[in-house]
Coordinates of C-alpha atoms in Angstrom, one line a residue:
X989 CA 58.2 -90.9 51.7
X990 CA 58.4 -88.9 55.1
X991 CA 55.5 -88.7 56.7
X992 CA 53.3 -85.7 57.5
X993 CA 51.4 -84.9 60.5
X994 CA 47.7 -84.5 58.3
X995 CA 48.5 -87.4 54.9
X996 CA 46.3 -86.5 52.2
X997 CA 44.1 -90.0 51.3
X998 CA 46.8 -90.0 48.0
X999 CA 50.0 -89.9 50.6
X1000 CA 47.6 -92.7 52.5
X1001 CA 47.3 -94.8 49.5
X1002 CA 51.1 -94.7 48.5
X1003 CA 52.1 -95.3 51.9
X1004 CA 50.3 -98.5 52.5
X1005 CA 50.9 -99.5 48.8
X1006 CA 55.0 -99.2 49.7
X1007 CA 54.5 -101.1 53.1
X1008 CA 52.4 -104.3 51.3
X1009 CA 53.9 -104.0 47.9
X1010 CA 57.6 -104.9 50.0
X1011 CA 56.3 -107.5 52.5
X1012 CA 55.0 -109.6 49.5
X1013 CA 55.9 -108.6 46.2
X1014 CA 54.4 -106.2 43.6
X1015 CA 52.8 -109.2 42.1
X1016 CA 51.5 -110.6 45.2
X1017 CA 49.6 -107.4 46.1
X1018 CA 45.7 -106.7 44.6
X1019 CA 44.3 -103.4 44.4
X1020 CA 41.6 -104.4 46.4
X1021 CA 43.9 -105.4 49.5
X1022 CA 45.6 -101.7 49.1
X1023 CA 41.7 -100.0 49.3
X1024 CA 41.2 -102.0 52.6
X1025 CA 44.7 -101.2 54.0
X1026 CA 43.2 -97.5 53.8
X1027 CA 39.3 -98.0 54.3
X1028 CA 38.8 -97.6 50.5
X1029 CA 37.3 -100.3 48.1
X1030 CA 40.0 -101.2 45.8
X1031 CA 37.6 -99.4 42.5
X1032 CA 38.2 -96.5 44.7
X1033 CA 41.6 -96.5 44.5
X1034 CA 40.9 -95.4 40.5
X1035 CA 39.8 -92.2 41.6
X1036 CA 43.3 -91.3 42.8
X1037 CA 45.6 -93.9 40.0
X1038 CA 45.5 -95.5 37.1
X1039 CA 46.6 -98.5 38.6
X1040 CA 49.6 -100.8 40.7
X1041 CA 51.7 -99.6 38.0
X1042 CA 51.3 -96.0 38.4
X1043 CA 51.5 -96.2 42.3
X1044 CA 54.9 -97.9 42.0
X1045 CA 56.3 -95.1 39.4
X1046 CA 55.2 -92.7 41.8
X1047 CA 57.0 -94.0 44.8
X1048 CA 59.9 -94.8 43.2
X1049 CA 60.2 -91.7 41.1
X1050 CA 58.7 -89.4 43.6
X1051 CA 61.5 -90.6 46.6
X1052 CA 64.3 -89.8 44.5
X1053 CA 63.6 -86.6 43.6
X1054 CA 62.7 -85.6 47.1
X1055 CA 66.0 -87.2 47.8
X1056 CA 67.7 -85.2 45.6
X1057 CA 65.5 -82.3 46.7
X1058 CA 66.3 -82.5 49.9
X1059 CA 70.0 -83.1 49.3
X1060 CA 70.2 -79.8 47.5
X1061 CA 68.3 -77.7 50.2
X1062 CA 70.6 -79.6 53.0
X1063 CA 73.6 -78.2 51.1
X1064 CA 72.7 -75.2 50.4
X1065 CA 71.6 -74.3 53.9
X1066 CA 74.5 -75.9 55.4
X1067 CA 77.8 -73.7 55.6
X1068 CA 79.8 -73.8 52.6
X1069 CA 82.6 -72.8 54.2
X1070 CA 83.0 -75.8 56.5
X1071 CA 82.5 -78.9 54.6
X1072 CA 82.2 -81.0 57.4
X1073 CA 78.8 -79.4 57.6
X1074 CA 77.6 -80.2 54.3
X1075 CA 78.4 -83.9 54.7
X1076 CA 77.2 -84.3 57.8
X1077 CA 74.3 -82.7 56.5
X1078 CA 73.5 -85.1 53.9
X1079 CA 74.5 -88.0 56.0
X1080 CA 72.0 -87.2 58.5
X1081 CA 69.1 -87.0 55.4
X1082 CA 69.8 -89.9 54.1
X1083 CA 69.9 -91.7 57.7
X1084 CA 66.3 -90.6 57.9
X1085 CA 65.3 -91.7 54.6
X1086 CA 67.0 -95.2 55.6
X1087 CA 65.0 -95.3 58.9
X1088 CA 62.0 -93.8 58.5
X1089 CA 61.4 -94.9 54.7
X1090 CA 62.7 -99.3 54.9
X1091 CA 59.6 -100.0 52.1
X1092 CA 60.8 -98.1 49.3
X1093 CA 64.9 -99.2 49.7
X1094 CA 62.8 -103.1 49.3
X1095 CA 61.2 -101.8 46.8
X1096 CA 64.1 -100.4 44.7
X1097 CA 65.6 -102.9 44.9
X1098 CA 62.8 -106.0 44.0
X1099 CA 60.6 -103.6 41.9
X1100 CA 62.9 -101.0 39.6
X1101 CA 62.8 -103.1 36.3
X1102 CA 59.1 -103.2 36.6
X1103 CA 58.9 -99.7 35.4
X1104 CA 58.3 -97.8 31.9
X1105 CA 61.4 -97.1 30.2
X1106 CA 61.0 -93.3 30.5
X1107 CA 60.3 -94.0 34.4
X1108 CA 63.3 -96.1 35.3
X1109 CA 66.0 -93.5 33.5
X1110 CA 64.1 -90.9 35.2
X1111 CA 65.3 -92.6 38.4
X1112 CA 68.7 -93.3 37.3
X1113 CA 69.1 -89.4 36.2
X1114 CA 67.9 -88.2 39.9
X1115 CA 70.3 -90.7 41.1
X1116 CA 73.3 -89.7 39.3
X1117 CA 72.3 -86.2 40.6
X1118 CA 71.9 -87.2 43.8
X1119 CA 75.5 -89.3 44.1
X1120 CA 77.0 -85.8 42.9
X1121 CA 76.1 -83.6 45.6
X1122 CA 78.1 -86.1 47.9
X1123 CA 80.8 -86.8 45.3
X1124 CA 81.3 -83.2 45.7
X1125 CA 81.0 -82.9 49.2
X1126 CA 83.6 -85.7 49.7
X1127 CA 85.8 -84.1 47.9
X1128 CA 85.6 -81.1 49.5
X1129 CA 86.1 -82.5 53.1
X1130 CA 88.7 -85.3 52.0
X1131 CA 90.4 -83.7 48.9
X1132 CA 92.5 -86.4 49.0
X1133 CA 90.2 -88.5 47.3
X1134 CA 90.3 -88.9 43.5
X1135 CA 87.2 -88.6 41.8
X1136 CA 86.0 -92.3 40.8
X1137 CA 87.1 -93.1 44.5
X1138 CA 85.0 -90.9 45.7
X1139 CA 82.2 -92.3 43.9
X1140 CA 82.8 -95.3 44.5
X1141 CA 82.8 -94.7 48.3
X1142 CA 79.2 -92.8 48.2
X1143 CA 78.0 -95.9 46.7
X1144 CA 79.5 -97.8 49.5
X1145 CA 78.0 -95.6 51.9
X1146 CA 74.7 -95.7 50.5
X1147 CA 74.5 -99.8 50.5
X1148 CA 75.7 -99.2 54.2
X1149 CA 72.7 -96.6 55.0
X1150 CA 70.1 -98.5 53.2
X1151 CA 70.7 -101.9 54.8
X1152 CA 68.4 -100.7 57.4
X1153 CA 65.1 -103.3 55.7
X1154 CA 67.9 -106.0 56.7
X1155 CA 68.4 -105.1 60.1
X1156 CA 66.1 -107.3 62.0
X1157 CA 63.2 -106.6 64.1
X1158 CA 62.9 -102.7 65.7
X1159 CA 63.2 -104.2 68.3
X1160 CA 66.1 -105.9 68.7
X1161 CA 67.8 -102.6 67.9
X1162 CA 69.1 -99.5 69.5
X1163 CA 66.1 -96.8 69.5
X1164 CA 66.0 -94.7 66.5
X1165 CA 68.1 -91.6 67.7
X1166 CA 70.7 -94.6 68.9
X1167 CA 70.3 -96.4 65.3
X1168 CA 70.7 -92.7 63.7
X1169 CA 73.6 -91.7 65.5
X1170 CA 75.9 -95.1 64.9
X1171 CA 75.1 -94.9 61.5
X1172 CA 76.4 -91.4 61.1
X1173 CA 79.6 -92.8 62.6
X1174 CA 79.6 -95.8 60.5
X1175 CA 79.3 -93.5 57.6
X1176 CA 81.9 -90.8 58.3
X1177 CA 84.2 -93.6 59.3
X1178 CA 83.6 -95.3 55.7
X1179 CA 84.6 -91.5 54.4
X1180 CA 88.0 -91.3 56.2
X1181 CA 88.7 -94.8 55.8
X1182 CA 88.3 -94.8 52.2
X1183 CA 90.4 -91.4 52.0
X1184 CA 93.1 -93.0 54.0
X1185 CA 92.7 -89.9 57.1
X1186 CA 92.0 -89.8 60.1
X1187 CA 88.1 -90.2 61.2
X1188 CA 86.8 -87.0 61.9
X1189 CA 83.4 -86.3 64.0

Protein backbone atom coordinates (compact mmCIF):
# COMPACT_ATOMS: atom_id res chain seq x y z
CA UNK A 1 0.00 0.00 0.00
CA UNK A 2 2.04 3.13 -1.13
CA UNK A 3 1.66 5.72 0.86
CA UNK A 4 0.03 9.15 0.25
CA UNK A 5 1.03 12.45 1.30
CA UNK A 6 -2.74 13.18 3.33
CA UNK A 7 -3.90 8.96 4.48
CA UNK A 8 -7.44 8.92 4.96
CA UNK A 9 -7.97 7.47 8.87
CA UNK A 10 -9.07 4.01 6.65
CA UNK A 11 -5.46 4.05 4.73
CA UNK A 12 -4.27 4.82 8.64
CA UNK A 13 -5.94 1.78 10.00
CA UNK A 14 -4.77 -0.60 7.23
CA UNK A 15 -1.39 0.63 7.35
CA UNK A 16 -0.74 0.05 10.99
CA UNK A 17 -2.91 -3.20 10.85
CA UNK A 18 -0.16 -4.53 7.98
CA UNK A 19 2.92 -3.25 10.10
CA UNK A 20 1.60 -5.20 13.56
CA UNK A 21 -0.32 -7.92 11.95
CA UNK A 22 3.47 -9.01 10.34
CA UNK A 23 5.68 -8.34 13.38
CA UNK A 24 3.52 -10.72 15.40
CA UNK A 25 1.11 -12.71 13.71
CA UNK A 26 -2.60 -12.20 12.66
CA UNK A 27 -3.53 -14.01 15.79
CA UNK A 28 -1.28 -12.23 18.05
CA UNK A 29 -2.76 -8.89 17.12
CA UNK A 30 -6.14 -7.39 19.09
CA UNK A 31 -8.26 -4.78 17.63
CA UNK A 32 -7.78 -2.72 20.46
CA UNK A 33 -3.83 -2.59 19.99
CA UNK A 34 -4.58 -1.55 16.16
CA UNK A 35 -7.08 1.56 17.52
CA UNK A 36 -4.07 2.68 19.72
CA UNK A 37 -1.52 2.28 16.92
CA UNK A 38 -3.75 5.02 15.24
CA UNK A 39 -5.26 7.06 18.27
CA UNK A 40 -8.55 5.23 17.95
CA UNK A 41 -10.20 2.89 20.61
CA UNK A 42 -10.26 -0.48 19.20
CA UNK A 43 -14.72 -0.31 19.10
CA UNK A 44 -13.80 2.53 16.86
CA UNK A 45 -12.13 0.69 14.57
CA UNK A 46 -15.97 -0.85 13.74
CA UNK A 47 -16.89 2.26 12.33
CA UNK A 48 -14.48 1.79 9.38
CA UNK A 49 -14.45 -2.72 9.40
CA UNK A 50 -16.21 -5.41 10.27
CA UNK A 51 -13.31 -6.80 11.89
CA UNK A 52 -9.32 -8.40 11.70
CA UNK A 53 -10.78 -10.43 9.08
CA UNK A 54 -12.00 -7.89 6.79
CA UNK A 55 -8.77 -5.65 7.30
CA UNK A 56 -6.61 -8.55 6.23
CA UNK A 57 -8.93 -9.26 2.92
CA UNK A 58 -8.56 -5.80 2.19
CA UNK A 59 -4.78 -5.64 2.27
CA UNK A 60 -4.22 -8.54 0.73
CA UNK A 61 -6.84 -8.26 -2.06
CA UNK A 62 -6.48 -4.50 -2.42
CA UNK A 63 -2.31 -4.82 -3.07
CA UNK A 64 -2.74 -7.06 -5.74
CA UNK A 65 -4.94 -5.39 -7.71
CA UNK A 66 -3.17 -2.18 -7.46
CA UNK A 67 -0.26 -4.31 -8.47
CA UNK A 68 -1.82 -5.42 -11.35
CA UNK A 69 -3.19 -1.93 -11.80
CA UNK A 70 -0.26 -0.45 -11.78
CA UNK A 71 1.47 -3.05 -13.98
CA UNK A 72 -1.05 -2.37 -16.70
CA UNK A 73 -0.67 1.53 -16.57
CA UNK A 74 3.32 1.03 -16.46
CA UNK A 75 2.92 -0.89 -19.67
CA UNK A 76 0.77 0.88 -21.37
CA UNK A 77 2.62 4.17 -20.84
CA UNK A 78 5.88 2.69 -21.51
CA UNK A 79 6.95 2.43 -25.29
CA UNK A 80 5.66 -0.57 -26.91
CA UNK A 81 7.99 -0.43 -29.37
CA UNK A 82 11.07 -0.96 -27.25
CA UNK A 83 10.51 -3.72 -24.92
CA UNK A 84 13.30 -3.01 -22.83
CA UNK A 85 11.09 -0.17 -21.60
CA UNK A 86 8.22 -2.10 -20.57
CA UNK A 87 10.28 -4.42 -18.47
CA UNK A 88 12.20 -2.13 -16.96
CA UNK A 89 9.10 -0.51 -16.38
CA UNK A 90 7.52 -3.14 -14.31
CA UNK A 91 10.77 -4.02 -12.66
CA UNK A 92 11.03 -0.71 -11.29
CA UNK A 93 7.12 -1.04 -9.83
CA UNK A 94 7.58 -3.91 -8.34
CA UNK A 95 11.03 -2.83 -6.69
CA UNK A 96 8.84 -0.14 -4.99
CA UNK A 97 6.22 -2.35 -3.94
CA UNK A 98 9.17 -4.71 -2.42
CA UNK A 99 10.73 -1.65 -0.60
CA UNK A 100 8.29 0.55 0.26
CA UNK A 101 5.45 -2.18 1.06
CA UNK A 102 7.90 -5.28 3.39
CA UNK A 103 4.40 -5.92 5.67
CA UNK A 104 2.17 -7.15 3.13
CA UNK A 105 4.98 -9.63 1.22
CA UNK A 106 4.99 -11.05 5.40
CA UNK A 107 1.75 -11.05 5.26
CA UNK A 108 1.16 -13.04 2.03
CA UNK A 109 3.06 -15.16 2.81
CA UNK A 110 2.03 -16.14 6.85
CA UNK A 111 -1.60 -14.87 6.35
CA UNK A 112 -3.17 -15.98 2.72
CA UNK A 113 -4.97 -19.23 3.88
CA UNK A 114 -6.65 -17.23 6.49
CA UNK A 115 -8.97 -15.80 3.93
CA UNK A 116 -12.66 -16.58 2.64
CA UNK A 117 -12.62 -18.80 -0.18
CA UNK A 118 -13.95 -16.24 -2.64
CA UNK A 119 -11.12 -13.85 -1.19
CA UNK A 120 -8.04 -15.98 -1.64
CA UNK A 121 -9.01 -17.00 -5.59
CA UNK A 122 -9.61 -13.42 -5.96
CA UNK A 123 -5.90 -13.01 -5.15
CA UNK A 124 -4.73 -15.95 -7.09
CA UNK A 125 -6.75 -14.48 -10.34
CA UNK A 126 -4.99 -10.83 -9.95
CA UNK A 127 -1.93 -12.83 -9.58
CA UNK A 128 -2.08 -14.85 -12.63
CA UNK A 129 -2.92 -11.48 -14.27
CA UNK A 130 -0.28 -9.93 -12.94
CA UNK A 131 2.54 -12.78 -13.84
CA UNK A 132 1.13 -12.25 -17.57
CA UNK A 133 1.94 -8.79 -18.14
CA UNK A 134 5.75 -9.85 -17.44
CA UNK A 135 5.38 -13.27 -19.12
CA UNK A 136 4.57 -11.20 -22.00
CA UNK A 137 7.04 -8.63 -21.60
CA UNK A 138 9.76 -11.31 -21.31
CA UNK A 139 9.01 -12.67 -24.14
CA UNK A 140 8.98 -9.73 -26.00
CA UNK A 141 12.54 -8.60 -24.85
CA UNK A 142 14.04 -12.23 -24.79
CA UNK A 143 12.02 -14.15 -27.50
CA UNK A 144 14.22 -16.73 -26.95
CA UNK A 145 12.45 -17.82 -24.04
CA UNK A 146 9.71 -20.52 -24.25
CA UNK A 147 6.68 -19.77 -22.60
CA UNK A 148 6.56 -21.98 -19.22
CA UNK A 149 10.37 -20.74 -18.95
CA UNK A 150 9.39 -17.60 -18.93
CA UNK A 151 7.09 -18.11 -16.24
CA UNK A 152 8.89 -19.79 -14.46
CA UNK A 153 11.60 -17.11 -14.42
CA UNK A 154 8.91 -14.16 -13.32
CA UNK A 155 8.36 -16.26 -10.46
CA UNK A 156 11.95 -16.42 -9.78
CA UNK A 157 12.22 -12.93 -10.07
CA UNK A 158 9.43 -12.12 -7.85
CA UNK A 159 10.80 -14.38 -4.81
CA UNK A 160 14.15 -12.35 -5.61
CA UNK A 161 12.25 -8.77 -5.36
CA UNK A 162 10.16 -9.76 -2.44
CA UNK A 163 12.96 -11.01 -0.17
CA UNK A 164 13.26 -7.45 0.81
CA UNK A 165 11.20 -8.39 4.69
CA UNK A 166 14.48 -10.79 4.93
CA UNK A 167 17.08 -8.37 4.32
CA UNK A 168 18.06 -7.25 7.69
CA UNK A 169 17.94 -4.04 9.45
CA UNK A 170 17.51 -0.61 6.98
CA UNK A 171 20.25 -0.03 8.18
CA UNK A 172 22.71 -2.25 7.42
CA UNK A 173 21.76 -1.72 3.83
CA UNK A 174 22.56 0.49 0.90
CA UNK A 175 20.05 3.55 0.98
CA UNK A 176 16.85 3.00 -0.80
CA UNK A 177 17.78 4.49 -4.36
CA UNK A 178 21.13 2.10 -3.86
CA UNK A 179 18.79 -0.94 -2.67
CA UNK A 180 16.39 -0.01 -5.82
CA UNK A 181 18.97 0.22 -8.35
CA UNK A 182 20.90 -3.31 -7.49
CA UNK A 183 17.87 -4.95 -7.50
CA UNK A 184 16.93 -3.80 -10.90
CA UNK A 185 20.26 -5.31 -11.96
CA UNK A 186 19.74 -8.43 -10.04
CA UNK A 187 16.52 -8.76 -11.82
CA UNK A 188 17.42 -8.05 -15.39
CA UNK A 189 20.43 -10.22 -14.83
CA UNK A 190 17.92 -13.18 -13.60
CA UNK A 191 16.12 -12.26 -17.17
CA UNK A 192 19.15 -12.82 -19.44
CA UNK A 193 20.51 -15.41 -17.51
CA UNK A 194 17.52 -17.47 -17.63
CA UNK A 195 17.17 -16.71 -21.54
CA UNK A 196 20.74 -17.83 -21.98
CA UNK A 197 21.84 -13.79 -23.63
CA UNK A 198 23.73 -11.49 -22.85
CA UNK A 199 22.64 -9.10 -19.77
CA UNK A 200 21.33 -6.06 -21.06
CA UNK A 201 20.93 -2.58 -19.03
Amino acid sequence: MTPTATPTRREQILKEAARLFAERGFHGVGVDEIGAAVGISGPGLYRHFAGKDAMLAELLVGISEQLLEGGRRRTEAADRTAPEAVLDSLIAGHIDFALDDRPLITLHDRELDRLRDADRKRVRRLQRQYVELWVEAVRRLYPEFDEPAARATVHAVFGLLNSTPHLGRPGALPGRAGMSELLHRLARGAFAAGAGAPARG
